[in-house]
């Protein structure tokens, strides 16, 4: 970041220990923000974290909106993570669903109306 601040490794270990038992309670925005933050700082999450994150993602991706999906895709790319074909297929399926419902839900992720502010 602008202040060149990066969380200390010790903090990340403690944070992970506290976060992982609660990961099933975190919504899509929270999950995407966590992964985005790791990507922003260019910190590779632990294998334990990634396994728990992917398991939760695969169970809940059907409820994600556009910003959440974009944050996740950006973080996967930034961290050079290949999530696997199953995770990608779930991500693509959610996008297709969002596109099919774009007129019914004008602020759903892929609606032209959701891009007005940009």
PDB file of C-alpha atoms in Angstrom:
ATOM      1  CA  UNK A   1       0.000   0.000   0.000  1.00  0.00           C
ATOM      2  CA  UNK A   2       0.914   3.649   0.045  1.00  0.00           C
ATOM      3  CA  UNK A   3       2.349   3.370   3.546  1.00  0.00           C
ATOM      4  CA  UNK A   4       4.198   0.146   2.697  1.00  0.00           C
ATOM      5  CA  UNK A   5       2.383  -1.596   5.527  1.00  0.00           C
ATOM      6  CA  UNK A   6       2.146  -5.367   5.461  1.00  0.00           C
ATOM      7  CA  UNK A   7       0.738  -7.481   8.301  1.00  0.00           C
ATOM      8  CA  UNK A   8       3.352  -9.339  10.315  1.00  0.00           C
ATOM      9  CA  UNK A   9       3.508 -13.082   9.829  1.00  0.00           C
ATOM     10  CA  UNK A  10       2.813 -13.668  13.531  1.00  0.00           C
ATOM     11  CA  UNK A  11      -0.405 -11.645  13.271  1.00  0.00           C
ATOM     12  CA  UNK A  12      -1.508 -13.670  10.239  1.00  0.00           C
ATOM     13  CA  UNK A  13      -0.978 -16.950  12.097  1.00  0.00           C
ATOM     14  CA  UNK A  14      -3.090 -15.747  15.036  1.00  0.00           C
ATOM     15  CA  UNK A  15      -5.728 -14.248  12.752  1.00  0.00           C
ATOM     16  CA  UNK A  16      -6.004 -17.486  10.780  1.00  0.00           C
ATOM     17  CA  UNK A  17      -6.408 -19.514  13.983  1.00  0.00           C
ATOM     18  CA  UNK A  18      -9.295 -17.254  15.010  1.00  0.00           C
ATOM     19  CA  UNK A  19     -10.884 -16.930  11.554  1.00  0.00           C
ATOM     20  CA  UNK A  20     -10.969 -20.517  10.297  1.00  0.00           C
ATOM     21  CA  UNK A  21     -13.368 -21.905  12.933  1.00  0.00           C
ATOM     22  CA  UNK A  22     -15.842 -19.178  11.884  1.00  0.00           C
ATOM     23  CA  UNK A  23     -15.354 -19.336   8.116  1.00  0.00           C
ATOM     24  CA  UNK A  24     -18.728 -21.015   7.485  1.00  0.00           C
ATOM     25  CA  UNK A  25     -20.461 -17.966   8.962  1.00  0.00           C
ATOM     26  CA  UNK A  26     -18.748 -15.487   6.629  1.00  0.00           C
ATOM     27  CA  UNK A  27     -20.780 -14.226   3.669  1.00  0.00           C
ATOM     28  CA  UNK A  28     -19.557 -13.982   0.091  1.00  0.00           C
ATOM     29  CA  UNK A  29     -18.407 -10.389   0.475  1.00  0.00           C
ATOM     30  CA  UNK A  30     -16.342 -11.310   3.515  1.00  0.00           C
ATOM     31  CA  UNK A  31     -14.791 -14.332   1.810  1.00  0.00           C
ATOM     32  CA  UNK A  32     -13.945 -12.364  -1.299  1.00  0.00           C
ATOM     33  CA  UNK A  33     -12.520  -9.485   0.744  1.00  0.00           C
ATOM     34  CA  UNK A  34     -10.236 -11.807   2.698  1.00  0.00           C
ATOM     35  CA  UNK A  35      -8.783 -13.368  -0.434  1.00  0.00           C
ATOM     36  CA  UNK A  36      -8.568  -9.950  -2.121  1.00  0.00           C
ATOM     37  CA  UNK A  37      -6.617  -8.638   0.881  1.00  0.00           C
ATOM     38  CA  UNK A  38      -4.080 -11.450   0.638  1.00  0.00           C
ATOM     39  CA  UNK A  39      -3.689 -10.606  -3.037  1.00  0.00           C
ATOM     40  CA  UNK A  40      -3.387  -6.885  -2.358  1.00  0.00           C
ATOM     41  CA  UNK A  41      -0.515  -7.499   0.031  1.00  0.00           C
ATOM     42  CA  UNK A  42       0.906 -10.246  -2.195  1.00  0.00           C
ATOM     43  CA  UNK A  43       0.859 -12.664   0.720  1.00  0.00           C
ATOM     44  CA  UNK A  44       0.224 -16.298  -0.149  1.00  0.00           C
ATOM     45  CA  UNK A  45      -2.287 -17.753   2.336  1.00  0.00           C
ATOM     46  CA  UNK A  46      -1.407 -21.016   4.034  1.00  0.00           C
ATOM     47  CA  UNK A  47      -2.520 -24.312   2.544  1.00  0.00           C
ATOM     48  CA  UNK A  48      -4.812 -24.804   5.530  1.00  0.00           C
ATOM     49  CA  UNK A  49      -6.480 -21.461   4.862  1.00  0.00           C
ATOM     50  CA  UNK A  50      -6.839 -22.092   1.121  1.00  0.00           C
ATOM     51  CA  UNK A  51      -8.415 -25.518   1.654  1.00  0.00           C
ATOM     52  CA  UNK A  52     -10.969 -24.109   4.111  1.00  0.00           C
ATOM     53  CA  UNK A  53     -11.601 -21.086   1.876  1.00  0.00           C
ATOM     54  CA  UNK A  54     -12.168 -23.232  -1.242  1.00  0.00           C
ATOM     55  CA  UNK A  55     -14.490 -25.589   0.624  1.00  0.00           C
ATOM     56  CA  UNK A  56     -16.595 -22.658   1.836  1.00  0.00           C
ATOM     57  CA  UNK A  57     -16.496 -20.985  -1.588  1.00  0.00           C
ATOM     58  CA  UNK A  58     -17.747 -24.114  -3.336  1.00  0.00           C
ATOM     59  CA  UNK A  59     -20.644 -24.445  -0.869  1.00  0.00           C
ATOM     60  CA  UNK A  60     -21.742 -20.813  -1.099  1.00  0.00           C
ATOM     61  CA  UNK A  61     -20.802 -19.458  -4.550  1.00  0.00           C
ATOM     62  CA  UNK A  62     -24.394 -19.669  -5.768  1.00  0.00           C
ATOM     63  CA  UNK A  63     -25.208 -16.642  -3.576  1.00  0.00           C
ATOM     64  CA  UNK A  64     -22.347 -14.413  -4.758  1.00  0.00           C
ATOM     65  CA  UNK A  65     -22.853 -11.144  -6.561  1.00  0.00           C
ATOM     66  CA  UNK A  66     -20.682  -9.547  -9.227  1.00  0.00           C
ATOM     67  CA  UNK A  67     -18.271  -7.664  -6.986  1.00  0.00           C
ATOM     68  CA  UNK A  68     -17.589 -10.764  -4.962  1.00  0.00           C
ATOM     69  CA  UNK A  69     -16.911 -12.829  -8.081  1.00  0.00           C
ATOM     70  CA  UNK A  70     -14.661 -10.087  -9.488  1.00  0.00           C
ATOM     71  CA  UNK A  71     -12.664  -9.827  -6.237  1.00  0.00           C
ATOM     72  CA  UNK A  72     -12.142 -13.583  -6.190  1.00  0.00           C
ATOM     73  CA  UNK A  73     -11.037 -13.774  -9.810  1.00  0.00           C
ATOM     74  CA  UNK A  74      -8.644 -10.855  -9.285  1.00  0.00           C
ATOM     75  CA  UNK A  75      -7.148 -12.475  -6.166  1.00  0.00           C
ATOM     76  CA  UNK A  76      -6.741 -15.869  -7.842  1.00  0.00           C
ATOM     77  CA  UNK A  77      -4.845 -14.162 -10.638  1.00  0.00           C
ATOM     78  CA  UNK A  78      -2.764 -11.913  -8.388  1.00  0.00           C
ATOM     79  CA  UNK A  79      -1.718 -14.842  -6.179  1.00  0.00           C
ATOM     80  CA  UNK A  80      -1.231 -17.152  -9.163  1.00  0.00           C
ATOM     81  CA  UNK A  81      -3.743 -19.621  -7.736  1.00  0.00           C
ATOM     82  CA  UNK A  82      -5.419 -22.089 -10.040  1.00  0.00           C
ATOM     83  CA  UNK A  83      -8.536 -23.046  -8.105  1.00  0.00           C
ATOM     84  CA  UNK A  84      -9.209 -26.192 -10.103  1.00  0.00           C
ATOM     85  CA  UNK A  85     -11.775 -27.020 -12.743  1.00  0.00           C
ATOM     86  CA  UNK A  86     -14.603 -27.669 -10.257  1.00  0.00           C
ATOM     87  CA  UNK A  87     -14.253 -24.226  -8.660  1.00  0.00           C
ATOM     88  CA  UNK A  88     -14.001 -22.523 -12.033  1.00  0.00           C
ATOM     89  CA  UNK A  89     -17.093 -24.320 -13.272  1.00  0.00           C
ATOM     90  CA  UNK A  90     -19.035 -23.121 -10.216  1.00  0.00           C
ATOM     91  CA  UNK A  91     -17.790 -19.573 -10.814  1.00  0.00           C
ATOM     92  CA  UNK A  92     -18.851 -19.742 -14.496  1.00  0.00           C
ATOM     93  CA  UNK A  93     -22.256 -21.190 -13.562  1.00  0.00           C
ATOM     94  CA  UNK A  94     -22.897 -18.318 -11.162  1.00  0.00           C
ATOM     95  CA  UNK A  95     -22.021 -15.840 -13.886  1.00  0.00           C
ATOM     96  CA  UNK A  96     -24.430 -17.531 -16.324  1.00  0.00           C
ATOM     97  CA  UNK A  97     -27.202 -17.410 -13.731  1.00  0.00           C
ATOM     98  CA  UNK A  98     -26.548 -13.734 -13.103  1.00  0.00           C
ATOM     99  CA  UNK A  99     -26.635 -12.998 -16.841  1.00  0.00           C
ATOM    100  CA  UNK A 100     -29.938 -14.847 -17.293  1.00  0.00           C
ATOM    101  CA  UNK A 101     -31.509 -12.815 -14.473  1.00  0.00           C
ATOM    102  CA  UNK A 102     -30.086  -9.440 -15.444  1.00  0.00           C
ATOM    103  CA  UNK A 103     -33.473  -7.943 -16.422  1.00  0.00           C
ATOM    104  CA  UNK A 104     -35.351  -9.283 -13.409  1.00  0.00           C
ATOM    105  CA  UNK A 105     -32.757  -7.995 -10.952  1.00  0.00           C
ATOM    106  CA  UNK A 106     -31.361  -4.765 -12.425  1.00  0.00           C
ATOM    107  CA  UNK A 107     -28.593  -4.505  -9.846  1.00  0.00           C
ATOM    108  CA  UNK A 108     -27.522  -8.111 -10.180  1.00  0.00           C
ATOM    109  CA  UNK A 109     -23.829  -8.448 -11.068  1.00  0.00           C
ATOM    110  CA  UNK A 110     -23.890  -8.355 -14.849  1.00  0.00           C
ATOM    111  CA  UNK A 111     -26.659  -5.845 -15.456  1.00  0.00           C
ATOM    112  CA  UNK A 112     -25.756  -2.714 -17.430  1.00  0.00           C
ATOM    113  CA  UNK A 113     -27.540  -0.778 -14.666  1.00  0.00           C
ATOM    114  CA  UNK A 114     -24.995  -1.949 -12.112  1.00  0.00           C
ATOM    115  CA  UNK A 115     -22.284  -0.169 -14.108  1.00  0.00           C
ATOM    116  CA  UNK A 116     -23.938   3.280 -14.024  1.00  0.00           C
ATOM    117  CA  UNK A 117     -21.666   4.664 -11.347  1.00  0.00           C
ATOM    118  CA  UNK A 118     -18.580   3.826 -13.407  1.00  0.00           C
TER     119      UNK A 118
END
